[in-house]
mmCIF file of C-alpha atoms in Angstrom:
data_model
loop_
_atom_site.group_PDB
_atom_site.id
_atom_site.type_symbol
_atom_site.label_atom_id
_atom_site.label_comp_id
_atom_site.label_asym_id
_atom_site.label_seq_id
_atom_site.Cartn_x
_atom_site.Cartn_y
_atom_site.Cartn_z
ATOM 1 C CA UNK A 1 56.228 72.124 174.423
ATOM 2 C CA UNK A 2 55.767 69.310 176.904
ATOM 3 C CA UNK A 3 56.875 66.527 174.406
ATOM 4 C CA UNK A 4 60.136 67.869 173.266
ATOM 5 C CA UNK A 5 61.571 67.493 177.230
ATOM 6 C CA UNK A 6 64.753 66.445 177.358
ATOM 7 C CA UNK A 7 65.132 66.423 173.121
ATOM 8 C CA UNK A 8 66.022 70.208 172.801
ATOM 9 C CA UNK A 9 69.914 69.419 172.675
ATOM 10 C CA UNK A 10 70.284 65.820 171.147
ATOM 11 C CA UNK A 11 73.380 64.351 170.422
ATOM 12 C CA UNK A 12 71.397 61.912 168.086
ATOM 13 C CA UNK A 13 73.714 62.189 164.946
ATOM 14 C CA UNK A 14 75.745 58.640 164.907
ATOM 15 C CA UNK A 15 79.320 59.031 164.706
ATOM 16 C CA UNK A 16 81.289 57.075 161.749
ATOM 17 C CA UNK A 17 84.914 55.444 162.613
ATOM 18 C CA UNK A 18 85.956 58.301 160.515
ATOM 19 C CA UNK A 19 85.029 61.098 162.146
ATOM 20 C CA UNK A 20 87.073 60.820 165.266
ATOM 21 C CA UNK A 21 90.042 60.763 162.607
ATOM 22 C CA UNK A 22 88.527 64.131 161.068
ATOM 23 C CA UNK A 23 88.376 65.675 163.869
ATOM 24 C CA UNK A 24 91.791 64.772 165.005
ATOM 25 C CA UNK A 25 93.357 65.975 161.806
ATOM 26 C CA UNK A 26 91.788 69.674 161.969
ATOM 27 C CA UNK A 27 91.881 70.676 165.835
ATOM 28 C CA UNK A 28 95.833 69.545 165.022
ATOM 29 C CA UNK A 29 95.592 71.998 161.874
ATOM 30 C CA UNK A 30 93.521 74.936 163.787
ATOM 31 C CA UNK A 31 96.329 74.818 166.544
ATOM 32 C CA UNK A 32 99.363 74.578 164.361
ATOM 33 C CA UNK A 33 98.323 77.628 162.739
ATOM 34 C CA UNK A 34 96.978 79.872 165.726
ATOM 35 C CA UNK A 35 92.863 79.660 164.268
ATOM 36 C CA UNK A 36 94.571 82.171 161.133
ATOM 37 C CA UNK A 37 93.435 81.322 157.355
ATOM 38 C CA UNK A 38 91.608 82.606 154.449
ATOM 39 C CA UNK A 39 88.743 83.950 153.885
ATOM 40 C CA UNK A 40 86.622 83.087 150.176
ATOM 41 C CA UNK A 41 86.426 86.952 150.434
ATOM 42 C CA UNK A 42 89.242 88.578 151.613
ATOM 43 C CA UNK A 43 90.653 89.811 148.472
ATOM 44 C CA UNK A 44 90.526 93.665 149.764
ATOM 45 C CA UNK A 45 92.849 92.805 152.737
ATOM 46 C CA UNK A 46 95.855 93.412 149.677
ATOM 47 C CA UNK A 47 96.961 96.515 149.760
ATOM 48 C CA UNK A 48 97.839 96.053 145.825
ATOM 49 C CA UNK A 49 94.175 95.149 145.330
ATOM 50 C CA UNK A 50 92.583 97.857 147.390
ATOM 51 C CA UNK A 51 94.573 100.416 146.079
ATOM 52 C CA UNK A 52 93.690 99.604 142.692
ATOM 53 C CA UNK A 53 89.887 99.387 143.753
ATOM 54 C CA UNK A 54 90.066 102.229 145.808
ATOM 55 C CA UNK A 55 87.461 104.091 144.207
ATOM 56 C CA UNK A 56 85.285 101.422 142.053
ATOM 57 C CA UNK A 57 82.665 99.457 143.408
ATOM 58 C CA UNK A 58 82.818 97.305 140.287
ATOM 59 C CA UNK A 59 86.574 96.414 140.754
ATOM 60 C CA UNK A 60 86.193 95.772 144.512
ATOM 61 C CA UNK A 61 83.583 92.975 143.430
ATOM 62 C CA UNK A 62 85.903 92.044 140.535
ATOM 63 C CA UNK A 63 88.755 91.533 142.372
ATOM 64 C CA UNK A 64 86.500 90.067 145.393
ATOM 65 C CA UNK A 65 85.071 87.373 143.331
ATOM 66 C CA UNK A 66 88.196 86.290 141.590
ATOM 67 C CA UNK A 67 89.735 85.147 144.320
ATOM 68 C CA UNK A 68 86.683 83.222 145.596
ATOM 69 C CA UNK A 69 86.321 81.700 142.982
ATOM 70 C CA UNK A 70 89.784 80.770 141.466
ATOM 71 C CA UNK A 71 91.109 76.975 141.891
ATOM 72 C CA UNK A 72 94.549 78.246 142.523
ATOM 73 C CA UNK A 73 95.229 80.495 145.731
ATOM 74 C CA UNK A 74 96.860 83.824 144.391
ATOM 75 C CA UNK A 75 96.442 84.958 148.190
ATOM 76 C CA UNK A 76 100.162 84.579 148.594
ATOM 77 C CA UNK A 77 101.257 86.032 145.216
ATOM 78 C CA UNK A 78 98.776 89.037 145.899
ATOM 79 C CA UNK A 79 99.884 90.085 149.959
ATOM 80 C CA UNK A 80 96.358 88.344 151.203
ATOM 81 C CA UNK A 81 97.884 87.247 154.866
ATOM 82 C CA UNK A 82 96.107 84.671 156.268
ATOM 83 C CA UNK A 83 93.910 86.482 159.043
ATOM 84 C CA UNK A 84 91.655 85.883 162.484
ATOM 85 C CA UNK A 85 88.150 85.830 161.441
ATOM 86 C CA UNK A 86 85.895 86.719 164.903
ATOM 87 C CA UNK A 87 83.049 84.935 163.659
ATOM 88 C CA UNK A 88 85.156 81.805 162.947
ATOM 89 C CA UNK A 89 86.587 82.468 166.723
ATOM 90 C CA UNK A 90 82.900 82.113 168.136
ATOM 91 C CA UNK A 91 81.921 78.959 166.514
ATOM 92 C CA UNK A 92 85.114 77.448 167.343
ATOM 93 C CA UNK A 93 84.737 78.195 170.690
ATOM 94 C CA UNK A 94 81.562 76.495 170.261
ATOM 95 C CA UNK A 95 82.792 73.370 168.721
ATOM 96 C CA UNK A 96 85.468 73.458 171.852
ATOM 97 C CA UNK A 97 82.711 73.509 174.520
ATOM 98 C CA UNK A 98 80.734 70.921 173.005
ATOM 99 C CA UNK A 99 83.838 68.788 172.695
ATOM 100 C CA UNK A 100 84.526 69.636 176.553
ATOM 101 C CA UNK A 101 80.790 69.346 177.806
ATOM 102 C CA UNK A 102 80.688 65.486 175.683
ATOM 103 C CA UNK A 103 82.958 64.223 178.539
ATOM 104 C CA UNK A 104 84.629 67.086 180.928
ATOM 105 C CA UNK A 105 87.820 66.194 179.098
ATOM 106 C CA UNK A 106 90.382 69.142 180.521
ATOM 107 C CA UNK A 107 92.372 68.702 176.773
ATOM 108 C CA UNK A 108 89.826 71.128 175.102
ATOM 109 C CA UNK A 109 90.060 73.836 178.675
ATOM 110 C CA UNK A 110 93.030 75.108 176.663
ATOM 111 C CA UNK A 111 91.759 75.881 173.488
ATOM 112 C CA UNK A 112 88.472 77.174 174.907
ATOM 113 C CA UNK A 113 90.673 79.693 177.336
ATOM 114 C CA UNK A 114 92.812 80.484 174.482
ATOM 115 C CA UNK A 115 90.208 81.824 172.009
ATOM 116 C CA UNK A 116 88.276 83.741 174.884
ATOM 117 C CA UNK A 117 90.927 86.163 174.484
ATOM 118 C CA UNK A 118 91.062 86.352 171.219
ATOM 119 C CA UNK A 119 87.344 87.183 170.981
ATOM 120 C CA UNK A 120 87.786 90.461 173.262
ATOM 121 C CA UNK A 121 90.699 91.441 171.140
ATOM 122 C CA UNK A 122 88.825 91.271 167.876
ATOM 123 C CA UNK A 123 85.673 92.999 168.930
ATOM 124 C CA UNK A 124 84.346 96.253 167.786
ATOM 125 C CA UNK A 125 84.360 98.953 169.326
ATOM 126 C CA UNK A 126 82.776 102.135 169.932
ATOM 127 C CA UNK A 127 79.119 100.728 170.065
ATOM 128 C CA UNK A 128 76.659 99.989 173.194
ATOM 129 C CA UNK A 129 77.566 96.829 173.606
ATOM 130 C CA UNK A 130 79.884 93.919 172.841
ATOM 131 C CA UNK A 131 80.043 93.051 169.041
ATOM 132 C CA UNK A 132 82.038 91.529 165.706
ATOM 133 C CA UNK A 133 82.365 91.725 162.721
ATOM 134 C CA UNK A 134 84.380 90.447 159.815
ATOM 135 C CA UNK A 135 88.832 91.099 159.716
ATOM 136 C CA UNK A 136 88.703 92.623 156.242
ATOM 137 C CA UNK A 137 86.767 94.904 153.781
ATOM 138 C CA UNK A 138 83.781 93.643 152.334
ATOM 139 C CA UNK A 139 82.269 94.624 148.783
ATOM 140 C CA UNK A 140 78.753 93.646 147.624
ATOM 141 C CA UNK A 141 76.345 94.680 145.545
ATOM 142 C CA UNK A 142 74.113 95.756 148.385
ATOM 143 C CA UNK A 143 76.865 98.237 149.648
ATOM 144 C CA UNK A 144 80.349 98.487 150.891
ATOM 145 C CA UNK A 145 81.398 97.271 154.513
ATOM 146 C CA UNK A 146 84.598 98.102 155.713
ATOM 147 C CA UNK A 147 86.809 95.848 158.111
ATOM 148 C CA UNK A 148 85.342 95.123 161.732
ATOM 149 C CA UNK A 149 82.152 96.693 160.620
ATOM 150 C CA UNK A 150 79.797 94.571 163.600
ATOM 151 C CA UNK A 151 77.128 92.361 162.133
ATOM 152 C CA UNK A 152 74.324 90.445 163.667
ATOM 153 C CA UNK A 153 75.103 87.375 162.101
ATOM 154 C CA UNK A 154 78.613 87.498 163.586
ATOM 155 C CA UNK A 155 77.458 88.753 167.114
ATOM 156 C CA UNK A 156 74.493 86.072 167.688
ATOM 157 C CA UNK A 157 76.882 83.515 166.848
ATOM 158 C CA UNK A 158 79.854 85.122 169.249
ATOM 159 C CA UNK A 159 77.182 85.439 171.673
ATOM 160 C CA UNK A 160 75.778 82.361 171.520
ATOM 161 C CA UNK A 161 79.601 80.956 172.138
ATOM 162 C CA UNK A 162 79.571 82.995 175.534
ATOM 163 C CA UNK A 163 76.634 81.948 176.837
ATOM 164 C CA UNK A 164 77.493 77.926 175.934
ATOM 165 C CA UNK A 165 80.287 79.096 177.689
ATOM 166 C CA UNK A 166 78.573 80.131 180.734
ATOM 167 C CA UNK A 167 76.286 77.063 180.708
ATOM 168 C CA UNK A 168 79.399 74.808 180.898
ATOM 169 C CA UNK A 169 81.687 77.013 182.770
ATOM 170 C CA UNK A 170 79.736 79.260 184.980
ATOM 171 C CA UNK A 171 80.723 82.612 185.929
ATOM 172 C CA UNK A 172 78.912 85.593 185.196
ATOM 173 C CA UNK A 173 81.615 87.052 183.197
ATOM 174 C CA UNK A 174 80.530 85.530 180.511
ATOM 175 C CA UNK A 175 76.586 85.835 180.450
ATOM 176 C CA UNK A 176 77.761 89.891 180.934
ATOM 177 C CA UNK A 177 79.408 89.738 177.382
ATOM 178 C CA UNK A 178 76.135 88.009 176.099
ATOM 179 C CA UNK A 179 73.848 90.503 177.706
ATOM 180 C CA UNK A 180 76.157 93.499 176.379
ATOM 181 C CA UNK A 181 75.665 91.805 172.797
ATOM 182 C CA UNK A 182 71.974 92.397 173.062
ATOM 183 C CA UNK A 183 72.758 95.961 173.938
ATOM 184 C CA UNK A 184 74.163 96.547 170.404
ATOM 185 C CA UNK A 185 71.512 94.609 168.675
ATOM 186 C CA UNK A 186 69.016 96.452 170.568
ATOM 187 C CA UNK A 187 70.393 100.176 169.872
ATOM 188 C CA UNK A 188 72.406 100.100 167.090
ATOM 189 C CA UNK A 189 70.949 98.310 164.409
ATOM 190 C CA UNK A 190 68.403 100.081 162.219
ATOM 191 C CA UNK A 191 64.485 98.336 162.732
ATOM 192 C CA UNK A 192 62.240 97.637 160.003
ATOM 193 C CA UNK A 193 58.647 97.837 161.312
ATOM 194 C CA UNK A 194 55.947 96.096 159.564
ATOM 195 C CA UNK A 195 52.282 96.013 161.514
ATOM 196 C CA UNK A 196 53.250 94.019 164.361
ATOM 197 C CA UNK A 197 56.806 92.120 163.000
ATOM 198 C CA UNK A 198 59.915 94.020 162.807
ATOM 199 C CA UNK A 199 63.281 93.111 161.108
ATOM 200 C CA UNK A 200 67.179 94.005 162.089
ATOM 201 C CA UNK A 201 69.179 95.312 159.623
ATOM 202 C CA UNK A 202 72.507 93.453 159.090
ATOM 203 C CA UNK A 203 74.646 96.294 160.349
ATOM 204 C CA UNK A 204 74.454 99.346 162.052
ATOM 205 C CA UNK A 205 74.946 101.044 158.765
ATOM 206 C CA UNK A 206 72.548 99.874 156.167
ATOM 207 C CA UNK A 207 68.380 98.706 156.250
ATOM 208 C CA UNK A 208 68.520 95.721 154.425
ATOM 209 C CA UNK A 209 66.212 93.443 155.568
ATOM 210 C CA UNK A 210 68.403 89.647 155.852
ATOM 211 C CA UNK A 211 66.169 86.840 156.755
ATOM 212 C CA UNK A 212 68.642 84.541 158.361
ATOM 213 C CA UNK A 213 70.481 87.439 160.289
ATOM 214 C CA UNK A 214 67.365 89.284 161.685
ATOM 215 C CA UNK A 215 66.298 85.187 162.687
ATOM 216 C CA UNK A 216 69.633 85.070 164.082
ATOM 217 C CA UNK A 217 69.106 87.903 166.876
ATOM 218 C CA UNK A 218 65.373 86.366 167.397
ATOM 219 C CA UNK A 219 66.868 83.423 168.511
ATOM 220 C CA UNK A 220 70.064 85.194 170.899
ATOM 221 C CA UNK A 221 67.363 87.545 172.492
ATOM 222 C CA UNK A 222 64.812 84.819 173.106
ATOM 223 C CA UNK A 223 67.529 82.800 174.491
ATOM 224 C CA UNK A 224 68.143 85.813 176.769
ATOM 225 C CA UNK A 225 64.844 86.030 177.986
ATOM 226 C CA UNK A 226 64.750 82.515 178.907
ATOM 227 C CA UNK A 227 68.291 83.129 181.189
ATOM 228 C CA UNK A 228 67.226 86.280 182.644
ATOM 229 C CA UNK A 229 63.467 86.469 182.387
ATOM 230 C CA UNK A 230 64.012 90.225 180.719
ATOM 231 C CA UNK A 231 60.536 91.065 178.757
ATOM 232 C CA UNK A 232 62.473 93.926 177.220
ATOM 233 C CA UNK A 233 64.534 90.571 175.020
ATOM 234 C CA UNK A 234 61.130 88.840 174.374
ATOM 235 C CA UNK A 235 59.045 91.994 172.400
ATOM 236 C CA UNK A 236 62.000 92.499 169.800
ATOM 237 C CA UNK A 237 62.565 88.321 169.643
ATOM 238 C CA UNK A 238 58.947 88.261 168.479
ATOM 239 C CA UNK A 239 58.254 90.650 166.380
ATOM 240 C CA UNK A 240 61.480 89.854 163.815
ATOM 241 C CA UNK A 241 60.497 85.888 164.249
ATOM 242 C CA UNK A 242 57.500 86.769 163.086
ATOM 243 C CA UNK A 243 58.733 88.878 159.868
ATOM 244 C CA UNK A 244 60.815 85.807 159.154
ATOM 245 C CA UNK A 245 57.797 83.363 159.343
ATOM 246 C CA UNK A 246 55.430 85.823 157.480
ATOM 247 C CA UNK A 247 57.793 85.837 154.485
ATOM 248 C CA UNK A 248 58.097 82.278 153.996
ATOM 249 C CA UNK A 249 57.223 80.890 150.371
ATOM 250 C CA UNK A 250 54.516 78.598 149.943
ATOM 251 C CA UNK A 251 56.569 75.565 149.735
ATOM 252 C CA UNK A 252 58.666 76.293 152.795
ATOM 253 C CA UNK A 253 61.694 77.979 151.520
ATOM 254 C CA UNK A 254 62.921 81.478 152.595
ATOM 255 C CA UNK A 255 65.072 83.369 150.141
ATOM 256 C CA UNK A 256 67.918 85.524 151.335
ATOM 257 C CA UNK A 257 66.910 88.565 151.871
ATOM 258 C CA UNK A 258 63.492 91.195 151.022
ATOM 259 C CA UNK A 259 65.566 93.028 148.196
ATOM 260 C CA UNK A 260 64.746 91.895 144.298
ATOM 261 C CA UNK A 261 68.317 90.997 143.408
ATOM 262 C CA UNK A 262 68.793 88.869 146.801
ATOM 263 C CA UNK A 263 65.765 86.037 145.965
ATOM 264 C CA UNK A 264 68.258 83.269 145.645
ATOM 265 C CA UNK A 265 67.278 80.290 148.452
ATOM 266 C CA UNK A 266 70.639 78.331 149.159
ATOM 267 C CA UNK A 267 71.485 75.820 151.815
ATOM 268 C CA UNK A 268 73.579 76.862 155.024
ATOM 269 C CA UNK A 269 71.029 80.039 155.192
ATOM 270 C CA UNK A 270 68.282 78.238 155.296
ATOM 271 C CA UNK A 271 70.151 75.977 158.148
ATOM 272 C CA UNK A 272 70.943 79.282 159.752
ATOM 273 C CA UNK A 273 66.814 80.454 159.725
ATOM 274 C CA UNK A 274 65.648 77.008 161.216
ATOM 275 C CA UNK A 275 68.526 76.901 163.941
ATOM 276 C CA UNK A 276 67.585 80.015 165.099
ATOM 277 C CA UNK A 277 63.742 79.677 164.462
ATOM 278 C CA UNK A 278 64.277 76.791 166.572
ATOM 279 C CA UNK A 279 66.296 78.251 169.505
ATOM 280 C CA UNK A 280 63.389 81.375 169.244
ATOM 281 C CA UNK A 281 60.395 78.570 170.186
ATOM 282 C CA UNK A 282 62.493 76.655 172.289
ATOM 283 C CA UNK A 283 63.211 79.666 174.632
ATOM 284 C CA UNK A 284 60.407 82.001 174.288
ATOM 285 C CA UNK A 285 57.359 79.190 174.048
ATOM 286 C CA UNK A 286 56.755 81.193 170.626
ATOM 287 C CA UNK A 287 54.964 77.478 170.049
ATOM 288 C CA UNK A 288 52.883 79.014 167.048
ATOM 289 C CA UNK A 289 55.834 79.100 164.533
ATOM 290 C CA UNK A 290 56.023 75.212 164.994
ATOM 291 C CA UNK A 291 54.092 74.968 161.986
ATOM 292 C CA UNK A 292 56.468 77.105 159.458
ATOM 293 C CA UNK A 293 59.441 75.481 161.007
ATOM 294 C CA UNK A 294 58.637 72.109 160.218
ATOM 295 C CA UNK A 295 57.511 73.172 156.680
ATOM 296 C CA UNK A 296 61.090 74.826 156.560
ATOM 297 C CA UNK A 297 62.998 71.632 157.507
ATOM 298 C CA UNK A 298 61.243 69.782 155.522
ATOM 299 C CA UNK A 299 62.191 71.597 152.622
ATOM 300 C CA UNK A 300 65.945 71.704 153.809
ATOM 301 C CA UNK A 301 65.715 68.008 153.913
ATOM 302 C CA UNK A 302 64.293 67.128 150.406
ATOM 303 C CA UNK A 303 65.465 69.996 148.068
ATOM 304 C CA UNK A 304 69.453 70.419 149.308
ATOM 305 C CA UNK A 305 70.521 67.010 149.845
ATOM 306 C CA UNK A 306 70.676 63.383 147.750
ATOM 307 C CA UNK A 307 70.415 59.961 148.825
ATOM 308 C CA UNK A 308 73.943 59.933 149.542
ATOM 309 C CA UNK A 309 74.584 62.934 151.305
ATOM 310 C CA UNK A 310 75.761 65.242 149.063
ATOM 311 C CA UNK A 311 75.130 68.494 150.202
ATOM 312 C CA UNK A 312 73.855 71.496 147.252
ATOM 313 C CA UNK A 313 74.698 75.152 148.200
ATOM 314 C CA UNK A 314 71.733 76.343 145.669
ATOM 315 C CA UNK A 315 68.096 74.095 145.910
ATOM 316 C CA UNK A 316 67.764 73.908 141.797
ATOM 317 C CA UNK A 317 71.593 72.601 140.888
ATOM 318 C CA UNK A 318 74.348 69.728 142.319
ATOM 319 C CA UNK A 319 77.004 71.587 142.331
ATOM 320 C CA UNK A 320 78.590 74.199 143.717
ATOM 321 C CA UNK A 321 78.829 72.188 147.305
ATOM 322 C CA UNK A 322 80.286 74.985 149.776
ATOM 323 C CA UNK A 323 81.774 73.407 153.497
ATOM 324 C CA UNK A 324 79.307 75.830 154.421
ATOM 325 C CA UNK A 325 76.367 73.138 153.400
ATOM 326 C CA UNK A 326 76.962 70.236 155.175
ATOM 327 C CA UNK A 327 79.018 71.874 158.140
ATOM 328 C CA UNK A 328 75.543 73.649 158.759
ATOM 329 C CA UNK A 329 73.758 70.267 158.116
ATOM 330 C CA UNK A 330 74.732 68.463 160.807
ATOM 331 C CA UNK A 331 74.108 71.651 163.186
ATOM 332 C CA UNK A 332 70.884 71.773 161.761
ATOM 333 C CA UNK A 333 69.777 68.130 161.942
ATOM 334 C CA UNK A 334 71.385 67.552 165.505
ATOM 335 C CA UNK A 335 69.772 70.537 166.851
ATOM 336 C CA UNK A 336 66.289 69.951 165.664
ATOM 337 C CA UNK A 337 66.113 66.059 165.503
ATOM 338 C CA UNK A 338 62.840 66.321 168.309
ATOM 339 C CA UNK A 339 61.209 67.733 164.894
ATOM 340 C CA UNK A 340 62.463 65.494 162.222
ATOM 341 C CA UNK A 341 64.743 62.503 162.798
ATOM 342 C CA UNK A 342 67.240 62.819 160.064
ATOM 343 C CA UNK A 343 70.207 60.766 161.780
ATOM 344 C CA UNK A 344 70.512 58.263 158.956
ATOM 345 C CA UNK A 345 70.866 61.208 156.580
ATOM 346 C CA UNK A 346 73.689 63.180 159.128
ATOM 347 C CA UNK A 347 75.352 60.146 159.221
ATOM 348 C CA UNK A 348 75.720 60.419 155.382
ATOM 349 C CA UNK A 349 76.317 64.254 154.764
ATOM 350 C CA UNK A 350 79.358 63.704 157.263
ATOM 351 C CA UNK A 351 81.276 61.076 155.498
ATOM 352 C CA UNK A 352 80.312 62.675 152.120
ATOM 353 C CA UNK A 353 81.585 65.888 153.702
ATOM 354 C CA UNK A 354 84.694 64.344 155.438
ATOM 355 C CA UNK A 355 85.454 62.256 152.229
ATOM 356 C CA UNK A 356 85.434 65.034 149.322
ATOM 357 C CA UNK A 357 86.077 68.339 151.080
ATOM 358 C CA UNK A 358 88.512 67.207 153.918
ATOM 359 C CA UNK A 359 92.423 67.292 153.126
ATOM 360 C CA UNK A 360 94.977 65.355 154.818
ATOM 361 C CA UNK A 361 96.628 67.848 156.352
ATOM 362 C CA UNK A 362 93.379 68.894 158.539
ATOM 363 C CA UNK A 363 92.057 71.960 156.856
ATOM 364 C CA UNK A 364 88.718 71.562 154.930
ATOM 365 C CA UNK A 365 88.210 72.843 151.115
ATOM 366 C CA UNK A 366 85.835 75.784 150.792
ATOM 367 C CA UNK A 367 84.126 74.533 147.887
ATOM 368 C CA UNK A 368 84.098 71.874 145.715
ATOM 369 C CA UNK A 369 82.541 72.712 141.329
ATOM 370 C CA UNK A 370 81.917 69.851 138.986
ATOM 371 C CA UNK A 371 85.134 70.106 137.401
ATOM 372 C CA UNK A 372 87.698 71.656 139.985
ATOM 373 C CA UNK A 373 88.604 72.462 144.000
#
């Protein structure tokens, strides 16, 4: 890994006049309104809505993907309150220490020691070690997940937050909360074994087998590892980095998940799998899974975005384009730009993403259809 020294965190993606303006506009929004919104799929935090669901699956999804998918916001009309979402919490925290760690400017020390807080106070509890998981009930066809439920996806990414936090900050306080997020990963979650790979089930209460979540906790553990020098991180990071790897399609592509009715191959996952297959080589020297993650990014790069940085959630169709896509873009192509240089191409997802999804008041749209917002 000799030749990617000093490329692992590039800040290669050029910066347009107008995204110092974007920026402006939603760290103003986020702190007039306390980090609180809506969620595309909150619908069961009305108590009109879950009542009437109470006991049918089918109206739970109903009602769930209504108001995802309506162009006018019934939230209001329906008692939806706008609510803290702990994942959100952890990659703004994130955002904040990369903003503070660009320039040691003390501005962004208040938002970063505000949300710190917030993250304890929105944990779950009751498991072995620190985790999150989403601030409202949660129907799907592969089962029903009740508010606060923790999930992998949520902890890696809370976790992660920590431990940028304790690479910018110091103190061990908050490599402790990192460490006691592997805890939970480690003896909570239900483990698919398959020969020699092995794959984390999404929560503590089901065994579905998620390709970008299982990648997720490689990448936290082998991170781990690399901090603490723990071999008890690196066995687990290995085995579910290589179920993820094994189960790549021929072409590069991962769909979501092992189950028949979750084939689907969309955008920000796939940005999810290649962040975290990435973080998995970076810190474990796992250097054999080069080879599937440049076949993976290469993909990413030809089949969900256009000449002029329009972002597609699914790889076969232009539109939906969800903030998800080209918010997890620019992640994507910053983080692994030692692989594949895509800065012209960042450069264009962010105005594209800044120009059609952005309002003026600071907030961004959720998703954007050929024919409505």
């Amino acid at each position: 890994m000799n030749h990617f020294t000093g490329c692992w965190e590039s800040n290669a993606m050029p910066e347009p006049v107008s995204v110092e303006r974007s920026l402006a506009r939603l760290v103003r929004y986020l702190a007039e309104n306390g980090f609180s919104g809506y969620d595309p799929y909150d619908a069961l935090n009305s108590r009109l809505l879950s009542a009437c669901a109470a006991r049918s699956k089918t109206l739970r999804i109903a009602f769930t993907q209504a108001l995802k998918l309506s162009p006018v916001n019934l939230r209001p009309l329906l008692g939806v309150p706008k609510g803290i979402n702990p994942k959100g919490l952890g990659l703004f925290l994130s955002g904040y220490l990369k903003l503070y760690g660009r320039g040691n400017d003390k501005k962004w020390l208040g938002p970063i020691l505000g949300i710190l807080p917030m993250l304890e106070q929105t944990r779950s509890k009751g498991y072995s070690g620190h985790c999150w998981g989403y601030h409202f009930d949660w129907q799907s066809r592969a089962g029903f997940t009740p508010k606060f439920t923790p999930t992998l996806v949520n902890t890696a990414f809370v976790a992660h937050a920590y431990l940028d936090a304790h690479a910018l900050l110091g103190g061990q306080k908050y490599l402790d909360v990192a460490l006691s997020a592997a805890e939970f990963i480690l003896k909570d979650l239900n483990l698919y074994r398959d020969g020699g790979s092995a794959c984390f089930s999404y929560t503590p209460f089901d065994h579905t087998r998620v390709y970008n979540a299982t990648m997720l906790g490689s990448g936290l553990l082998s991170r781990l590892f690399a901090l603490t020098g723990d071999e008890r991180f690196l066995k687990p990071a290995m085995a579910s980095a290589r179920f993820v790897a094994e189960r790549q399609r021929p072409d590069g592509s991962w769909p979501y998940a092992d189950s028949s009715f979750q084939k689907w191959v969309d955008s920000h996952h796939t940005g999810f799998v290649l962040e975290a297959l990435f973080d998995h080589i970076r810190y474990s020297g796992d250097t054999e899974l080069m080879e599937p993650l440049k076949r993976g990014l290469d993909y990413y790069r030809r089949h969900f975005f256009l000449d002029d940085g329009h972002p597609m959630f699914y790889n076969d169709r232009r539109y939906p384009v969800d903030i998800h896509c080209p918010s997890q873009a620019l992640v994507t192509f910053t983080r692994l730009h030692a692989v594949q240089d895509n800065r012209a191409l960042s450069g264009k997802v962010a105005e594209w993403m800044i120009s059609h999804l952005q309002d003026e008041r600071g907030f961004f749209y959720y998703r954007l259809g050929k024919h409505y917002v």
